[in-house]
Coordinates of C-alpha atoms in Angstrom, one line a residue:
M1 CA 174.5 66.6 77.6
S2 CA 174.9 70.1 79.1
Q3 CA 172.7 71.0 82.0
S4 CA 170.5 74.1 82.3
F5 CA 170.9 76.7 85.0
W6 CA 167.9 75.3 86.9
D7 CA 169.5 71.8 86.7
H8 CA 172.6 73.1 88.3
L9 CA 170.6 74.9 90.9
D10 CA 168.7 71.7 91.8
E11 CA 172.0 69.8 92.0
L12 CA 173.4 72.5 94.3
R13 CA 170.3 72.4 96.5
S14 CA 170.7 68.6 96.7
V15 CA 174.3 69.0 97.8
L16 CA 173.5 71.6 100.4
I17 CA 170.7 69.5 101.8
R18 CA 173.0 66.5 102.2
I19 CA 175.6 68.7 103.9
I20 CA 173.0 70.1 106.3
V21 CA 171.6 66.7 107.2
V22 CA 175.1 65.2 107.8
S23 CA 176.1 68.2 109.8
V24 CA 173.0 68.0 112.0
L25 CA 173.5 64.3 112.6
S26 CA 177.1 64.8 113.5
A27 CA 176.1 67.6 115.9
I28 CA 173.5 65.3 117.5
V29 CA 176.1 62.5 118.0
V30 CA 178.6 65.0 119.5
F31 CA 175.8 66.3 121.8
A32 CA 175.2 62.8 123.1
F33 CA 178.8 62.3 124.2
K34 CA 178.8 65.3 126.6
E35 CA 181.2 63.9 129.2
E36 CA 183.8 62.9 126.6
V37 CA 183.5 66.1 124.6
F38 CA 183.7 68.5 127.5
G39 CA 186.4 66.4 129.2
F40 CA 188.4 67.3 126.1
I41 CA 187.3 70.9 125.9
L42 CA 188.0 71.7 129.5
A43 CA 191.3 69.7 129.7
P44 CA 193.5 72.8 129.3
A45 CA 191.9 74.3 132.4
H46 CA 193.7 71.7 134.6
S47 CA 197.3 71.2 135.6
D48 CA 197.4 67.6 134.3
F49 CA 197.0 68.8 130.7
V50 CA 199.7 67.4 128.5
T51 CA 201.2 70.8 127.6
Y52 CA 201.6 71.8 131.2
G53 CA 203.3 68.4 131.9
L54 CA 205.9 69.1 129.2
L55 CA 206.5 72.6 130.5
D56 CA 207.0 71.3 134.0
K57 CA 209.6 68.8 132.7
V58 CA 211.4 71.6 130.9
S59 CA 211.4 74.0 133.8
G60 CA 211.9 71.3 136.5
E61 CA 209.0 72.6 138.5
T62 CA 205.6 71.3 139.2
S63 CA 202.7 73.7 138.6
N64 CA 199.3 73.6 140.4
F65 CA 197.4 75.5 137.7
N66 CA 193.7 75.0 137.8
L67 CA 191.4 77.5 136.3
Q68 CA 188.2 78.1 138.3
M69 CA 185.1 78.5 136.3
I70 CA 181.5 79.5 137.2
N71 CA 178.2 79.8 135.3
T72 CA 176.3 83.0 135.8
Q73 CA 173.2 82.5 133.5
L74 CA 170.5 79.9 133.8
A75 CA 170.6 78.6 130.2
A76 CA 174.3 79.2 129.6
Q77 CA 175.5 75.6 130.1
F78 CA 172.9 74.2 127.8
S79 CA 173.6 76.8 125.1
V80 CA 177.3 76.2 125.4
H81 CA 176.7 72.5 125.0
V82 CA 174.7 73.1 121.8
K83 CA 177.2 75.6 120.5
M84 CA 180.2 73.3 120.9
S85 CA 178.2 70.3 119.5
V86 CA 177.6 72.3 116.3
V87 CA 181.2 73.5 116.0
I88 CA 182.8 70.1 116.7
G89 CA 180.2 68.4 114.5
M90 CA 181.1 70.7 111.6
I91 CA 184.8 70.1 112.1
V92 CA 184.2 66.3 112.1
V93 CA 182.2 66.3 108.9
S94 CA 184.3 68.9 107.1
P95 CA 186.1 66.3 104.9
Y96 CA 182.6 65.2 103.7
I97 CA 181.6 68.8 103.1
L98 CA 184.8 69.4 101.0
Y99 CA 184.1 66.1 99.1
M100 CA 180.5 67.1 98.2
L101 CA 181.6 70.6 97.1
F102 CA 184.3 68.9 94.9
V103 CA 181.7 66.6 93.4
F104 CA 179.5 69.5 92.5
V105 CA 182.2 71.6 90.8
S106 CA 184.3 68.7 89.3
P107 CA 182.1 68.3 86.1
A108 CA 183.1 71.8 85.0
L109 CA 186.8 71.2 85.4
Y110 CA 189.4 69.6 83.2
S111 CA 191.2 66.5 84.4
N112 CA 194.3 68.4 85.5
E113 CA 192.2 71.0 87.2
R114 CA 190.3 68.3 89.1
R115 CA 193.6 66.8 90.2
A116 CA 194.9 70.2 91.3
T117 CA 191.7 71.0 93.2
R118 CA 191.9 67.7 95.0
I119 CA 195.5 68.3 96.1
Y120 CA 194.8 71.9 97.2
S121 CA 191.7 70.8 99.1
I122 CA 193.6 68.2 101.0
F123 CA 196.5 70.5 101.7
G124 CA 194.1 73.3 102.9
Y125 CA 192.3 70.9 105.2
V126 CA 195.5 69.5 106.7
M127 CA 196.8 73.1 107.3
F128 CA 193.5 74.1 108.9
M129 CA 193.6 71.1 111.3
L130 CA 197.3 71.9 112.1
G131 CA 196.2 75.4 113.1
V132 CA 193.4 74.0 115.2
A133 CA 195.8 71.6 116.9
L134 CA 198.4 74.2 117.5
S135 CA 195.9 76.5 119.1
Y136 CA 194.4 73.8 121.4
Y137 CA 197.7 72.3 122.5
M138 CA 200.0 75.4 122.7
I139 CA 198.5 78.8 122.1
F140 CA 195.3 78.5 124.1
P141 CA 196.8 76.7 127.1
L142 CA 199.7 79.2 127.4
T143 CA 197.2 82.0 127.1
I144 CA 194.8 80.9 129.9
R145 CA 197.7 79.8 132.1
F146 CA 199.3 83.2 131.9
L147 CA 196.1 85.2 132.2
G148 CA 194.5 82.8 134.7
D149 CA 197.4 83.3 137.1
Y150 CA 197.8 87.0 136.5
H151 CA 196.8 89.3 139.3
V152 CA 197.0 93.0 139.7
S153 CA 196.5 92.4 143.4
E154 CA 196.6 89.3 145.6
T155 CA 193.3 90.3 147.1
I156 CA 191.5 89.8 143.8
E157 CA 190.8 86.2 142.8
N158 CA 190.4 85.1 139.2
V159 CA 187.1 83.2 138.6
I160 CA 186.3 82.8 134.9
T161 CA 182.9 82.3 133.5
L162 CA 182.3 79.3 131.3
E163 CA 181.1 81.4 128.4
S164 CA 184.3 83.5 128.5
Y165 CA 186.4 80.3 128.4
I166 CA 184.5 78.8 125.5
D167 CA 184.4 82.1 123.5
V168 CA 188.2 82.5 123.7
L169 CA 188.7 78.8 122.8
V170 CA 186.4 78.9 119.8
L171 CA 187.6 82.3 118.5
L172 CA 191.3 81.6 118.9
T173 CA 191.1 78.0 117.5
L174 CA 189.1 78.9 114.4
A175 CA 191.2 82.0 113.8
M176 CA 194.4 80.0 113.9
G177 CA 192.9 77.4 111.6
I178 CA 192.1 80.1 109.1
V179 CA 195.5 81.8 109.4
F180 CA 197.1 78.5 108.6
E181 CA 195.7 78.7 105.1
L182 CA 198.3 81.4 104.4
P183 CA 200.6 79.0 102.6
L184 CA 197.7 77.8 100.4
L185 CA 196.8 81.3 99.4
C186 CA 200.4 82.2 98.6
L187 CA 200.7 79.0 96.6
L188 CA 197.6 79.8 94.5
F189 CA 198.8 83.4 93.9
A190 CA 202.1 82.1 92.8
K191 CA 200.4 79.6 90.4
I192 CA 198.6 82.3 88.6
G193 CA 201.7 84.6 88.5
L194 CA 200.7 87.2 91.1
L195 CA 203.4 86.4 93.7
T196 CA 207.1 85.6 93.6
S197 CA 209.5 84.5 96.3
A198 CA 211.7 87.5 95.5
F199 CA 208.8 89.9 96.2
M200 CA 208.1 88.1 99.5
K201 CA 211.8 88.3 100.6
E202 CA 212.1 91.9 99.6
H203 CA 209.0 92.9 101.6
R204 CA 209.7 90.6 104.6
R205 CA 209.8 93.5 107.0
H206 CA 206.5 94.9 105.8
A207 CA 205.0 91.5 106.0
F208 CA 206.2 91.1 109.6
V209 CA 204.4 94.3 110.6
L210 CA 201.3 93.2 108.8
L211 CA 201.4 89.8 110.5
L212 CA 201.7 91.6 113.9
V213 CA 198.5 93.5 113.1
V214 CA 196.7 90.3 112.0
S215 CA 197.9 88.7 115.3
A216 CA 196.6 91.6 117.3
V217 CA 193.2 91.4 115.5
I218 CA 192.7 87.7 116.1
T219 CA 194.1 87.7 119.7
P220 CA 190.9 87.7 121.8
T221 CA 192.6 88.7 125.1
G222 CA 194.6 91.7 123.8
D223 CA 197.6 91.1 126.0
A224 CA 201.2 91.2 124.8
F225 CA 202.0 87.6 125.8
T226 CA 199.2 86.1 123.7
L227 CA 200.2 88.4 120.9
L228 CA 203.7 87.0 120.9
V229 CA 202.5 83.4 121.1
V230 CA 200.2 83.9 118.2
S231 CA 202.5 86.0 116.0
L232 CA 205.4 83.5 116.1
P233 CA 203.8 80.6 114.3
I234 CA 202.2 83.0 111.8
Y235 CA 205.7 84.4 111.0
L236 CA 206.9 80.8 110.5
L237 CA 204.0 80.2 108.2
Y238 CA 205.2 83.2 106.2
E239 CA 208.7 81.7 105.8
M240 CA 207.1 78.4 104.8
S241 CA 205.1 80.3 102.2
V242 CA 208.2 81.9 100.8
W243 CA 209.7 78.4 100.3
L244 CA 206.6 77.0 98.6
V245 CA 206.4 80.0 96.3
K246 CA 210.0 79.6 95.4
L247 CA 209.3 76.0 94.4
V248 CA 206.4 77.1 92.2
N249 CA 208.5 79.9 90.6
K250 CA 211.1 77.3 89.6

């Protein structure tokens, strides 16, 4: 039996309430594990971080990089704790959120559409998490290591505020997660006939310039080094998208 508009609205409200409840509970759990969570968040600020160890092995040198941080506002540490608990809690329960949204829309889809939606949702989630991981383990550490050791004068010492560190981490990580959805978008456009691999190859130079602009927009620090570190994986994503679109065209 078909449902009325108000029945669908009630069902949507029920789904949203469940998502909110689960997200809040997840944030509370993350909030309770403060030591473990911030040990993970602040790890790139210290020389024993895994990325720095690999760089030291490649270069044959031992770095003593340790980013000094301070807190300048009375409630800043508590607000940062709450903020990161919400962000990490949302990331943790994101598979459940995707599942609930799929459950809501699946009755309106055909069986082949449900299968395709399931595959695209999993692919999109995996790509988002890859972007998050790449930012945390490569782009963000290289950025703060470069900028944290950069001096215009030896008489000026770099002391970074906690909020500045967290803002750059969150912005860069979420931005890279979103940018990693590029292959999924190209795949969807190719499926509906709006994009071909020949078109992407022909306009590769234009795409490269556009990707540089996107990299500059999402780069929180504005320096050339971070721009290079961000733009390289985005360009590799573009080449991956060309390959995926080519498979769809065939």
